[in-house]
Coordinates of C-alpha atoms in Angstrom, one line a residue:
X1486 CA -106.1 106.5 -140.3
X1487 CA -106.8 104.6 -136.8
X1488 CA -103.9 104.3 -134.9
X1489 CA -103.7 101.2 -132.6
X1490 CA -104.0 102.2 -129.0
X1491 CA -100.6 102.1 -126.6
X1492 CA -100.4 102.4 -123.2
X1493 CA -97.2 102.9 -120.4
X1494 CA -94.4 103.8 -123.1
X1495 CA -91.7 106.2 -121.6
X1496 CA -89.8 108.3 -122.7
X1497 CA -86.7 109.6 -120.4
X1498 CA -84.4 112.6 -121.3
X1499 CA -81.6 111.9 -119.5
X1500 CA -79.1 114.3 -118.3
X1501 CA -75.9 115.1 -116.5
X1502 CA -76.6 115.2 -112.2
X1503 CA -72.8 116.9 -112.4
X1504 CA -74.0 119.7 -114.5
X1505 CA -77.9 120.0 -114.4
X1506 CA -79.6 121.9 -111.5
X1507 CA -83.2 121.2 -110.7
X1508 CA -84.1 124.6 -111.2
X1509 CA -82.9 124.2 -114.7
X1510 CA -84.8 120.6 -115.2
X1511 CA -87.7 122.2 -114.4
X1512 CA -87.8 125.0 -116.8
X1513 CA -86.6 122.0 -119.5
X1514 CA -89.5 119.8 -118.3
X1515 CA -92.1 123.3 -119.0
X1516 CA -90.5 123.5 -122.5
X1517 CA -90.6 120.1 -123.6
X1518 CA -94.6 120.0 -122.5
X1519 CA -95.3 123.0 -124.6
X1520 CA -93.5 121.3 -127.5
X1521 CA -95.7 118.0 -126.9
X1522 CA -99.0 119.7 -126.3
X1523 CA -101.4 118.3 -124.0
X1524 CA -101.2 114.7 -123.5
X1525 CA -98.6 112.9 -123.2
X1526 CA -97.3 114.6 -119.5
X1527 CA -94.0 115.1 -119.4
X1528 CA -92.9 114.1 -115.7
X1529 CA -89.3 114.1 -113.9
X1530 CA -88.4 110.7 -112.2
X1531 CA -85.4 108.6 -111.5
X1532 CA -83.6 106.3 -113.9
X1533 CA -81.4 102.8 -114.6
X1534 CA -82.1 100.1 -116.4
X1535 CA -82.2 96.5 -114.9
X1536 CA -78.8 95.7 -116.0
X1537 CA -77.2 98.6 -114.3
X1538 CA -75.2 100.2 -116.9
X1539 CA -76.8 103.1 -117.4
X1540 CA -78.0 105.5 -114.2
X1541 CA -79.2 108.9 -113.6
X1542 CA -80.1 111.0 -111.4
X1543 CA -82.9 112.5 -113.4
X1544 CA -84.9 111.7 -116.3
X1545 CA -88.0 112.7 -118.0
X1546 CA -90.8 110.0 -118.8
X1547 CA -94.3 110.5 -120.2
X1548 CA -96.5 108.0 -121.0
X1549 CA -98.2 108.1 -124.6
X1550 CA -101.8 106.4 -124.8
X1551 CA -101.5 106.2 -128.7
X1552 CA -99.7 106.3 -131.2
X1553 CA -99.9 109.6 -132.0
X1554 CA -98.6 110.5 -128.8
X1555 CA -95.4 108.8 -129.7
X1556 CA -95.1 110.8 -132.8
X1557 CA -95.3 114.2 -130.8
X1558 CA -92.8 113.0 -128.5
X1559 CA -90.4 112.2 -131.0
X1560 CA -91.2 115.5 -133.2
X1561 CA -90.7 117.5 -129.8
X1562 CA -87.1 115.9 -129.5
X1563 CA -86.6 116.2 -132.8
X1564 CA -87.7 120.2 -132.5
X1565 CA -85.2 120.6 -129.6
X1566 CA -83.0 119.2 -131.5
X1567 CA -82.8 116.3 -129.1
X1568 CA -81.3 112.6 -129.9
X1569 CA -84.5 109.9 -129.2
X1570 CA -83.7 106.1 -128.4
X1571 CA -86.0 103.5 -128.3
X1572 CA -85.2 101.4 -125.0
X1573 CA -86.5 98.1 -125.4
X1574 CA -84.7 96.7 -121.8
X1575 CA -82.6 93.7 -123.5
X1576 CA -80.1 93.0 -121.4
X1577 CA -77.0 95.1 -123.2
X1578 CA -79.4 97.9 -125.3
X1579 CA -78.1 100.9 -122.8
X1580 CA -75.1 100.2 -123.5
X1581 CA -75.8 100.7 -127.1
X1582 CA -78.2 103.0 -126.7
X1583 CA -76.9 105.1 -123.9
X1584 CA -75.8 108.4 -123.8
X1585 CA -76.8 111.7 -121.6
X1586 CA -79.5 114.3 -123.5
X1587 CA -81.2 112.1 -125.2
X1588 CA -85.0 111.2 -124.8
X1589 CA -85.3 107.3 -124.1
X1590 CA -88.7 105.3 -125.0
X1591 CA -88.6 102.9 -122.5
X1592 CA -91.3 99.9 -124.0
X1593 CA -91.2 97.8 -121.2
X1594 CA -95.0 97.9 -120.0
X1595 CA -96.3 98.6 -123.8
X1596 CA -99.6 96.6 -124.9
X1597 CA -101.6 96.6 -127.7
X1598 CA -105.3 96.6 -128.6
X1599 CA -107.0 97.2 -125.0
X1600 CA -104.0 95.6 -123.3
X1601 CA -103.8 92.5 -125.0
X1602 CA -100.2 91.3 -124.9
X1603 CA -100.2 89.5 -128.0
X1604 CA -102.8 88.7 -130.7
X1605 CA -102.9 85.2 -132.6
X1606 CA -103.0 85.1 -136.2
X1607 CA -103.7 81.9 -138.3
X1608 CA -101.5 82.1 -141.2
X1609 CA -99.0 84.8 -143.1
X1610 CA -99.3 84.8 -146.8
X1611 CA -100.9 82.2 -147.1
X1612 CA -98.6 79.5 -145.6
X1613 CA -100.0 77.5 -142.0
X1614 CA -97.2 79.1 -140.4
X1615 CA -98.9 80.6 -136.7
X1616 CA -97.3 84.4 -136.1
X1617 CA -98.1 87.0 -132.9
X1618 CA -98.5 90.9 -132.8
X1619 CA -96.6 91.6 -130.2
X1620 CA -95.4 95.2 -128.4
X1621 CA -92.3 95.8 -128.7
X1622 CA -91.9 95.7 -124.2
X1623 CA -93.5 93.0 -124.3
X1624 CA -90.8 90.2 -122.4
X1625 CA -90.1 87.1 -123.7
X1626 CA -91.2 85.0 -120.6
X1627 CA -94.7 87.0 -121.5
X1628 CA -95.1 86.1 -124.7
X1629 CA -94.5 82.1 -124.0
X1630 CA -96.8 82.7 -121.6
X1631 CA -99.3 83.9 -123.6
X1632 CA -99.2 81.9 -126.6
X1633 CA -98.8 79.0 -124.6
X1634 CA -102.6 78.8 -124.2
X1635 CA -102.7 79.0 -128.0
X1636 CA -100.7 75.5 -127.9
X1637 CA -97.7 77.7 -129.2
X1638 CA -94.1 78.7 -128.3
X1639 CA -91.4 80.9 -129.2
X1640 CA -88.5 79.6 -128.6
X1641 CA -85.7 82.1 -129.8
X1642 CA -84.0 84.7 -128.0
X1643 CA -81.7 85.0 -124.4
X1644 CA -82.0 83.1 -122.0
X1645 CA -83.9 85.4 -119.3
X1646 CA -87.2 85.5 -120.0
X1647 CA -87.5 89.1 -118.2
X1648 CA -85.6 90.9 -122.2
X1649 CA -87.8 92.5 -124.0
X1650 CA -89.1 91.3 -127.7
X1651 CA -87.9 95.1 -128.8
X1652 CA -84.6 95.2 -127.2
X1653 CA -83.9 91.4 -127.9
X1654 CA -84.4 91.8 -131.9
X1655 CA -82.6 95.4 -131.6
X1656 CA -79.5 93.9 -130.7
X1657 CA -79.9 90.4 -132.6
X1658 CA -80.2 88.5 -129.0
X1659 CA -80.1 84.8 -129.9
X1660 CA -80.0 81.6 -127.6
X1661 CA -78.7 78.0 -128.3
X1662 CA -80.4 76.1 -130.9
X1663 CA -78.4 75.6 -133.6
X1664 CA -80.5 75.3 -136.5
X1665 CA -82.7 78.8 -135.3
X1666 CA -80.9 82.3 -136.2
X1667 CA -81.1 84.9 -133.8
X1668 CA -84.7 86.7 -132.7
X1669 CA -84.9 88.8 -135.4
X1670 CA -84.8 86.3 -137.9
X1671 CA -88.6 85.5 -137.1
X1672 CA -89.8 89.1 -137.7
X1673 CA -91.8 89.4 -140.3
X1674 CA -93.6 92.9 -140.7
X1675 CA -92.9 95.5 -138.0
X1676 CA -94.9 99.0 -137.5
X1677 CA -92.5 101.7 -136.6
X1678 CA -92.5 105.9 -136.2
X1679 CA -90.0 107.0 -138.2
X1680 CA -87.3 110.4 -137.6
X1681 CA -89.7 112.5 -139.3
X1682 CA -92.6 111.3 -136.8
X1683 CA -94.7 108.5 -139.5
X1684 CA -95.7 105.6 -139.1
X1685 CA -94.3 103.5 -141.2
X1686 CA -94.8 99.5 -141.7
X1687 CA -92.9 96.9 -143.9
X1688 CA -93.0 93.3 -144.4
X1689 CA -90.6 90.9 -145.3
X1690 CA -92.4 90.1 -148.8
X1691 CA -92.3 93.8 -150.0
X1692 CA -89.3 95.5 -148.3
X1693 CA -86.6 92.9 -147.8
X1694 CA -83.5 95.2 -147.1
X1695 CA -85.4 97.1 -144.5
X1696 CA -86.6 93.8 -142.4
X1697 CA -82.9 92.9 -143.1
X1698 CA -82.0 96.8 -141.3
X1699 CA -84.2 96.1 -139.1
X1700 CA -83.6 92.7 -137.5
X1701 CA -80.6 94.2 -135.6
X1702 CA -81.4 97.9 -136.2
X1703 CA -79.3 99.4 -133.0
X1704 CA -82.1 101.7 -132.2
X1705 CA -80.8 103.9 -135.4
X1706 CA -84.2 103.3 -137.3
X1707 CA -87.5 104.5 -135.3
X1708 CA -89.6 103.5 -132.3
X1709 CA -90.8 99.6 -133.0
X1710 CA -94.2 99.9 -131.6
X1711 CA -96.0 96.4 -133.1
X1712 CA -93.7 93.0 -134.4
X1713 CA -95.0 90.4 -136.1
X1714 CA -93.3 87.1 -135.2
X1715 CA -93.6 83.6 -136.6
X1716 CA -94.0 80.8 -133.5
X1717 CA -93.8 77.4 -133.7
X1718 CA -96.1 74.7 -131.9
X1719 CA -95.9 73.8 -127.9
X1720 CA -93.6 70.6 -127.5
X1721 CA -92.5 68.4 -124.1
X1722 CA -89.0 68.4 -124.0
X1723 CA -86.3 66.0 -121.7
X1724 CA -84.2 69.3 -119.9
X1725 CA -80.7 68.1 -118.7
X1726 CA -78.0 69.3 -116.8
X1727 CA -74.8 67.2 -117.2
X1728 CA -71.3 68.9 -116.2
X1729 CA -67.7 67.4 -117.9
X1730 CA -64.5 68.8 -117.9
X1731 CA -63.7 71.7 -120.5
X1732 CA -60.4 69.6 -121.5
X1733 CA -63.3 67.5 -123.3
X1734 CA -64.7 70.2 -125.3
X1735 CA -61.6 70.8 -127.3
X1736 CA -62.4 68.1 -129.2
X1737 CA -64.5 69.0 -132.3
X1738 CA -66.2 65.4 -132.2
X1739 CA -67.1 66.0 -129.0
X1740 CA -68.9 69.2 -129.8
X1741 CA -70.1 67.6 -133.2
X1742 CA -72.2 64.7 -131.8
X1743 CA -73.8 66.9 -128.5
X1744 CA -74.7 69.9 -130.5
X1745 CA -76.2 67.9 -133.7
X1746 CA -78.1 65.6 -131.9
X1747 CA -79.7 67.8 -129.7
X1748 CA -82.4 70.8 -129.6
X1749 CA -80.6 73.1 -127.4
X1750 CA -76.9 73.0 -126.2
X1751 CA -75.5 76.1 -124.4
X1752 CA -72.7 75.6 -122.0
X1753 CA -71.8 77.5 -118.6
X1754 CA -68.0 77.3 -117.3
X1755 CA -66.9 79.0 -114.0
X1756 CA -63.1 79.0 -113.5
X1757 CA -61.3 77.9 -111.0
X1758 CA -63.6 75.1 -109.9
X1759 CA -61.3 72.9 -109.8
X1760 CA -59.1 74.4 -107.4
X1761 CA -58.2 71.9 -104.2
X1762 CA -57.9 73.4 -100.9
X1763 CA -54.4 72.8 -100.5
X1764 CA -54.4 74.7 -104.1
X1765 CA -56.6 77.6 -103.3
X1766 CA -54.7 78.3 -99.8
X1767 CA -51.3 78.5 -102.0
X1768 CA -53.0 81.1 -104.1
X1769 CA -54.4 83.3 -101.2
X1770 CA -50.8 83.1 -99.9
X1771 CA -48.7 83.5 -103.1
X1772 CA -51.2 85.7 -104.9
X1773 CA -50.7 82.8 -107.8
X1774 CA -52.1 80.1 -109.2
X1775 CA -50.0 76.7 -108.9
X1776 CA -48.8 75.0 -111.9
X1777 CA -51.1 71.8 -110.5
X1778 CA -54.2 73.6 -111.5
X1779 CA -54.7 73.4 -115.0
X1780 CA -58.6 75.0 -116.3
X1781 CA -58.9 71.7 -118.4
X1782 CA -59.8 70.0 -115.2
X1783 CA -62.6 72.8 -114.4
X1784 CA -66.3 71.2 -114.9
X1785 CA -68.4 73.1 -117.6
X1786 CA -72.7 72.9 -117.2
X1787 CA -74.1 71.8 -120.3
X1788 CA -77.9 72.6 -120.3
X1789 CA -79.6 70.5 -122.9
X1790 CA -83.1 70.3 -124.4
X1791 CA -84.1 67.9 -126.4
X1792 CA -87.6 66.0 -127.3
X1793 CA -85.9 62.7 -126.4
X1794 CA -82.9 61.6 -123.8
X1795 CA -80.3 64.1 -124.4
X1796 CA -77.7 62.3 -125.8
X1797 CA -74.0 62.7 -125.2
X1798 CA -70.4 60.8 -125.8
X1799 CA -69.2 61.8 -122.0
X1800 CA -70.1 61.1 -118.8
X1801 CA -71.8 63.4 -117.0
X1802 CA -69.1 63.9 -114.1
X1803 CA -71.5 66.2 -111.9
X1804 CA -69.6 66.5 -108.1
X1805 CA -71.6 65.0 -105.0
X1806 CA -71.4 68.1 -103.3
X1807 CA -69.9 72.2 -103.7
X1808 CA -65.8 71.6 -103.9
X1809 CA -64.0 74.0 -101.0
X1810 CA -62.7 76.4 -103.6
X1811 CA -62.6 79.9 -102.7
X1812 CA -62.8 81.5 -105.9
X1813 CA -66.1 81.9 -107.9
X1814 CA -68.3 79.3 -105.2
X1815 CA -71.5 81.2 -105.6
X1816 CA -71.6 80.8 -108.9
X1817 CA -70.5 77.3 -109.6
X1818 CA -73.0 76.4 -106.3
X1819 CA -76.1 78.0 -108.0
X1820 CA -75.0 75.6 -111.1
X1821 CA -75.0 72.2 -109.0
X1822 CA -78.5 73.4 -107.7
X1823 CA -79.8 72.5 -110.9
X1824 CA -81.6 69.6 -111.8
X1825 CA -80.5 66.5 -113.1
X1826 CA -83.7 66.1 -115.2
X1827 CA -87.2 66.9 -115.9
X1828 CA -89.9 66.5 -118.5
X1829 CA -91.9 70.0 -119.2
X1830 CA -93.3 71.7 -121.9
X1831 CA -90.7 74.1 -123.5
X1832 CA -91.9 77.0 -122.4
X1833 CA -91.2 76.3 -118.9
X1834 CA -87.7 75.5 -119.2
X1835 CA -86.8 78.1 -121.4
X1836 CA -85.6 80.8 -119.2
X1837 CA -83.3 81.7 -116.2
X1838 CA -84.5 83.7 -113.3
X1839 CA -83.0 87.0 -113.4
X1840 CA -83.6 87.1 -109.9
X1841 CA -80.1 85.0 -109.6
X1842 CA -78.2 87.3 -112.5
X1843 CA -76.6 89.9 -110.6
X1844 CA -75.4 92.5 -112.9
X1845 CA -72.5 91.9 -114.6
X1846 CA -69.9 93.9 -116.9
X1847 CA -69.7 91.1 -120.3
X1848 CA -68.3 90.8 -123.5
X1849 CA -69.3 88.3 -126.6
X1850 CA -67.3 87.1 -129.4
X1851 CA -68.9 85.6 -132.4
X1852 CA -67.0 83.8 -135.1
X1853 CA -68.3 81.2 -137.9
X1854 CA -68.0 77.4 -136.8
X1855 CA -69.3 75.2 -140.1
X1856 CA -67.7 72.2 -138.5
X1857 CA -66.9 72.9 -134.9
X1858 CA -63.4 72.9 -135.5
X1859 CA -62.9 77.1 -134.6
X1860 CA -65.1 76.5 -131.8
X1861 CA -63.1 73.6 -130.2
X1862 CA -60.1 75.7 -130.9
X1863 CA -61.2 78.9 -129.2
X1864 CA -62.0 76.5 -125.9
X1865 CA -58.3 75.3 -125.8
X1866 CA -57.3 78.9 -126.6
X1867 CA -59.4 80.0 -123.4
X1868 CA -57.9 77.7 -121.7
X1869 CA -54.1 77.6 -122.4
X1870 CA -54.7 81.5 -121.8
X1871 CA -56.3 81.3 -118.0
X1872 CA -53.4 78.5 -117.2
X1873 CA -50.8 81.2 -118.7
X1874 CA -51.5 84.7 -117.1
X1875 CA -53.1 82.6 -113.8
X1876 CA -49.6 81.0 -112.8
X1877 CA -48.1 84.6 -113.2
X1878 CA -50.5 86.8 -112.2
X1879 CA -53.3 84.7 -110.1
X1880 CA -57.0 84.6 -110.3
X1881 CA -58.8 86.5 -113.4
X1882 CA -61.6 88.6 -113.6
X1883 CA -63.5 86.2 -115.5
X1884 CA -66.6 84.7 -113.3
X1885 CA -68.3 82.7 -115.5
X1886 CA -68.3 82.2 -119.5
X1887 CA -71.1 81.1 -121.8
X1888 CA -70.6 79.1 -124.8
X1889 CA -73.6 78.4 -127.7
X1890 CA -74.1 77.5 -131.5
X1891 CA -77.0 79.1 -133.5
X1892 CA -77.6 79.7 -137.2
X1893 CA -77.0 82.7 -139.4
X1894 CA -79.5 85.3 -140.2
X1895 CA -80.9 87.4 -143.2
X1896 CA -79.6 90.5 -141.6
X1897 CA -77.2 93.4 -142.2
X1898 CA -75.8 93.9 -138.5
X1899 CA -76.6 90.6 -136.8
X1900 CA -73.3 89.1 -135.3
X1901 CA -74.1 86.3 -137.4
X1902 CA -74.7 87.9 -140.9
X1903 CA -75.3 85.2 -143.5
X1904 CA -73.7 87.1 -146.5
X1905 CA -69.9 87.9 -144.5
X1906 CA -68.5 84.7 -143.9
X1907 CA -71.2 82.2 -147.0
X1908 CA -68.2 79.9 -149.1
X1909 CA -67.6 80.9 -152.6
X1910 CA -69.7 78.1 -154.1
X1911 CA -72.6 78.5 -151.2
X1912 CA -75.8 79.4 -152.5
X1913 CA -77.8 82.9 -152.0
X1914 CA -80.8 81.1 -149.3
X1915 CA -77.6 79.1 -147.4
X1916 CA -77.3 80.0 -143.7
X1917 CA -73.6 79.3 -142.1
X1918 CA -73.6 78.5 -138.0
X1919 CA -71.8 80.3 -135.7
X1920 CA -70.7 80.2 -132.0
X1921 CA -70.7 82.6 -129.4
X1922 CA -68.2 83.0 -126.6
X1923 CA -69.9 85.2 -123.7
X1924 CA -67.6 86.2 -120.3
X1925 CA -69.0 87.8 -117.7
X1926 CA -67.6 89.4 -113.9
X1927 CA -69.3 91.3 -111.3
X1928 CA -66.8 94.0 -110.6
X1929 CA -67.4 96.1 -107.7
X1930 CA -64.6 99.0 -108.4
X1931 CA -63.2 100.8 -111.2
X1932 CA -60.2 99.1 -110.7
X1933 CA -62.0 95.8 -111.5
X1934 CA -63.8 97.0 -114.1
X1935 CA -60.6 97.7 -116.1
X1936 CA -58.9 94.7 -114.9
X1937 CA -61.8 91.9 -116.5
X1938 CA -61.7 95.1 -119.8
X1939 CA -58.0 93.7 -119.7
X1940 CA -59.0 90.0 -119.5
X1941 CA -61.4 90.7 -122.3
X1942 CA -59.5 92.5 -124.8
X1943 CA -56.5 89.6 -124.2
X1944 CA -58.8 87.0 -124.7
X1945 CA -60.4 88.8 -128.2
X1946 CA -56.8 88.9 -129.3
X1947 CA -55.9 85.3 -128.6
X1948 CA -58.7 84.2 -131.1
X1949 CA -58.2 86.8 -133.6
X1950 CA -54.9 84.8 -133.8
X1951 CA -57.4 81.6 -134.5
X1952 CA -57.5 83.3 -137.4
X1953 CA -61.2 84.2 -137.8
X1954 CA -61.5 87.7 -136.5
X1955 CA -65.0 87.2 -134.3
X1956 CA -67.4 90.2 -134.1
X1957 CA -68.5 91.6 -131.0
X1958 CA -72.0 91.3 -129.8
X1959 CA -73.6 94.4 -130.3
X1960 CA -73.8 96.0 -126.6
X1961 CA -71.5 93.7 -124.8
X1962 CA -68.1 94.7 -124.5
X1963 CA -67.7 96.5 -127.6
X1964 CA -64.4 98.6 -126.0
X1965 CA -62.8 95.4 -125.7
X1966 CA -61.9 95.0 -129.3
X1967 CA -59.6 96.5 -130.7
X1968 CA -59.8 98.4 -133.9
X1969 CA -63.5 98.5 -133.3
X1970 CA -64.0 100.4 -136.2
X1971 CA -62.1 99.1 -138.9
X1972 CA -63.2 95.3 -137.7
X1973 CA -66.7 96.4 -138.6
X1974 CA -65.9 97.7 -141.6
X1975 CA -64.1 94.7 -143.0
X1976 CA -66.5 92.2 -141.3
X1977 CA -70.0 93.6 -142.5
X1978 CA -68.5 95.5 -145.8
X1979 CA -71.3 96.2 -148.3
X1980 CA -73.8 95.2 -145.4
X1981 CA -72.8 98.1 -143.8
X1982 CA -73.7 100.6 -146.5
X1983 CA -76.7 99.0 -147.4
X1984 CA -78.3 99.4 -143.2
X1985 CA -76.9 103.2 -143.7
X1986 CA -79.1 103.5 -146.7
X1987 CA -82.2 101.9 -145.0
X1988 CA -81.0 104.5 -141.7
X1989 CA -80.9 107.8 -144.6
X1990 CA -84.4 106.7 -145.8
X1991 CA -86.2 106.5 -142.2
X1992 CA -84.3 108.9 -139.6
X1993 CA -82.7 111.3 -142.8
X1994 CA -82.5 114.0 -139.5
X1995 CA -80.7 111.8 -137.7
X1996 CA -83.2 112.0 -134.7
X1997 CA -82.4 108.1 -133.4
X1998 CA -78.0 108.7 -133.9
X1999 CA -75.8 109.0 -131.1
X2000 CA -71.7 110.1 -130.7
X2001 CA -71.0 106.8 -130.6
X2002 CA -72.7 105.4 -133.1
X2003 CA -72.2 108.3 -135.7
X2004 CA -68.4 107.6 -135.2
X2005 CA -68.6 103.9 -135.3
X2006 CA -70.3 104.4 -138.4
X2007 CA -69.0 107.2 -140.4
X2008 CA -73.0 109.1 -139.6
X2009 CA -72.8 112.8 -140.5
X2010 CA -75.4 114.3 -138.5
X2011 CA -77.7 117.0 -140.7

């Protein structure tokens, strides 16, 4: 069998600094290349991923050339009886993933066939739909690029271009078109190495339930080395930024006529923007917010793509310069630096620059929205709840929030799961649509960090009381839920047994589990 050549994978073993001596790395690092063999060389480096979430002070990496290299690495860690994890560098995946003594595949700089970071392909089974081979670290600001000379784009996934296509359909990362599921929903045949060091590859024609295991697989299921994905043609789009108050999007009209009529809709609110200076110095001396302020007043970004005018039933209410408010100004100043307008190609205005995204602690909340109305409700329920705890407790550790509508996918795990929440009378191949509610902060202590946990578990339970019981976003925030466990179980139900079953049948070792996940999920390790 001819393996497809790989080059710059890595994979870390990451350890305890409190507890592990370099003397005894060493002498682990000696082991763990007589185990391998060879080639690939095990070397000892510093780790953290981009985000921030996860860092030590010592890690293994090695780089495999092939794909055979990758199977010794996992077989050694599987030997040593050591947990692997497959690190594709999406934005939240380490926090997932993460967990000391475990070997991490970072894919980051992965290529395929002679460094080729994607490979055209004219049709798949026979339909004129265009597809890629992509590596799994390969980003998605690369692959637009890439495909763009083809007169191609794909469109799906988060909005910094810098996530990785392994990580992004790991954790079902979506983005804000509302009639396009999340990323994994494109995949259509995959190439992994299993737990017992295989290669193994499926497609979606022949082996259904595992491209449904595998569109938000958790890093449970093998090391994705090569993804098929289907991309749609290069378009010129009309990109807007307009900015209303949030007291406008608690109408489900509103929401109704933006979102439908448009490409792309995501929406970005910073708190506290409308604070006047008279208001703000009554909160830096009272340690409160005044009753004058209310967060319906606060202007929200809308970001809009569309192949015509955006069109919209408000009036884009955009300030002539940055407000005096004290609270949250950076972030609401890099929002006004945006442009009004322009006319590009899609792949160009696709993505932020994660040169601006400072790392942030976030949580997402996903719940079903077939007619806008939940997602007009949970706005208002945002809202009366910053007005409530702000007038008795002051500013919250909420800097900035992210709203967006997507559709449902053919998945067992994604956040948006077409079977969970279809009606009784909808048919097998209907999709429902669902909207997201991200918050983010930047805390800078640990004493932040468990005040915007707080915020986030307060806000989860104000719409649970909507009466729709969201999932978390795998990665973001899970600890802010409560009853994690049993809000799984009742959310995914049979779904959850049936990726379990696809997880037995690849990793039956349990090489790719971790604590956490082998708790949240009820995994007994062999």
């Amino acid at each position: 069998m001819v393996s497809p050549p790989i080059s710059c994978l890595y994979a870390c073993l990451l350890f305890n600094p409190d507890i592990a001596t370099t003397p005894q790395l060493l002498e682990i690092q000696k082991c763990l290349q007589e185990f391998i063999g060879p080639a690939p060389t095990v070397q000892l480096e510093s780790f953290s991923n981009w985000e921030g979430s996860a860092i030590y002070d010592h890690v293994f990496v090695t780089k495999p050339r092939t794909a055979e290299e990758i199977q010794r690495t996992v077989s050694a860690a599987a030997t040593c009886g050591i947990q692997v994890r497959a690190v594709g560098n999406a934005h939240t995946a380490d926090q997932v993933w993460g967990g000391r003594g475990h070997v991490h595949i970072n894919m980051s700089e992965l290529t395929l066939e002679g460094g080729k970071r994607v490979i055209m392909q004219p049709e798949i089974a026979g339909k004129k739909v265009a597809s890629v081979k992509v590596a799994a670290g390969v980003t998605l600001a690369e692959l637009n690029n890439e495909i763009a000379k083809h007169g191609h784009v794909f469109h799906l996934g988060p909005l910094i271009g810098e996530v990785t296509i392994g990580g992004a359909i790991a954790t079902s990362a979506h983005s804000g078109f509302y009639h396009e599921p999340s990323i994994g929903g494109y995949m259509t045949r995959v190439k992994l190495v299993d737990g017992r060091g295989d290669i193994r590859e499926f497609n979606q024609n022949s082996d259904a339930d595992v491209l449904k295991a595998l569109r938000c697989h958790l890093g449970l299921l093998g090391i994705l080395f090569e993804i098929e994905l289907e991309v749609i043609q290069q378009v010129v789009v009309n990109f807007q930024h307009v900015f209303t108050p949030l007291r406008n999007l608690f109408s489900p009209t509103v929401l109704r006529d933006l979102i439908l009529e448009n490409d792309f809709v995501n929406m970005f609110y910073v708190p506290y923007n409308s604070l006047t200076e008279e208001e703000a110095k009554e909160v830096t001396h009272t340690g409160t917010v005044p009753r004058s302020w209310d967060s319906g007043n606060d202007l929200v970004l809308i970001r809009i793509i569309n192949q015509i005018s955006a069109k919209r039933n408000f009036e884009d209410e955009r300030p002539p310069s940055v407000p005096k408010i004290t609270y949250n100004k950076v972030a609401f100043e890099v929002q006004l630096s945006y442009p009004v307008s322009v006319v590009k190609n899609l792949t160009d205005v696709l993505f932020l620059n994660i040169l601006g995204i400072p790392a942030v602690d976030s949580m997402e909340y996903v719940t079903v929205d077939p007619n806008f109305t939940n997602g007009a409700a949970a706005m208002q329920a945002l809202s009366l709840l910053l007005n409530r705890v702000s007038y008795l407790k002051g500013i919250q550790p909420m800097q900035e929030g992210l709203f967006r509508w997507f559709k449902g996918a053919d998945c067992f795990l994604c956040p948006a799961s077409k079977s969970r929440f279809r009606g009784k009378n909808g048919k097998p191949d209907e999709f429902e649509h669902y909207v997201s509610f991200h918050s983010h902060s930047q805390p800078t202590s640990t004493m932040e960090i468990m005040q915007f946990q707080a915020f986030g578990t307060a806000l989860v339970t104000e719409w649970d009381k909507l009466g729709q019981y969201g999932r978390p976003h795998w990665g973001k925030g899970l600890h802010v839920f409560p009853s994690l466990k049993e809000r799984l179980r009742s959310s995914y139900g049979d779904n959850l047994d049936k990726f379990k079953s696809v997880r037995r049948e690849l990793d039956q070792y349990g090489v790719f589990t971790n604590v956490f996940l082998r708790e949240l999920f009820n995994i007994n390790k062999p």
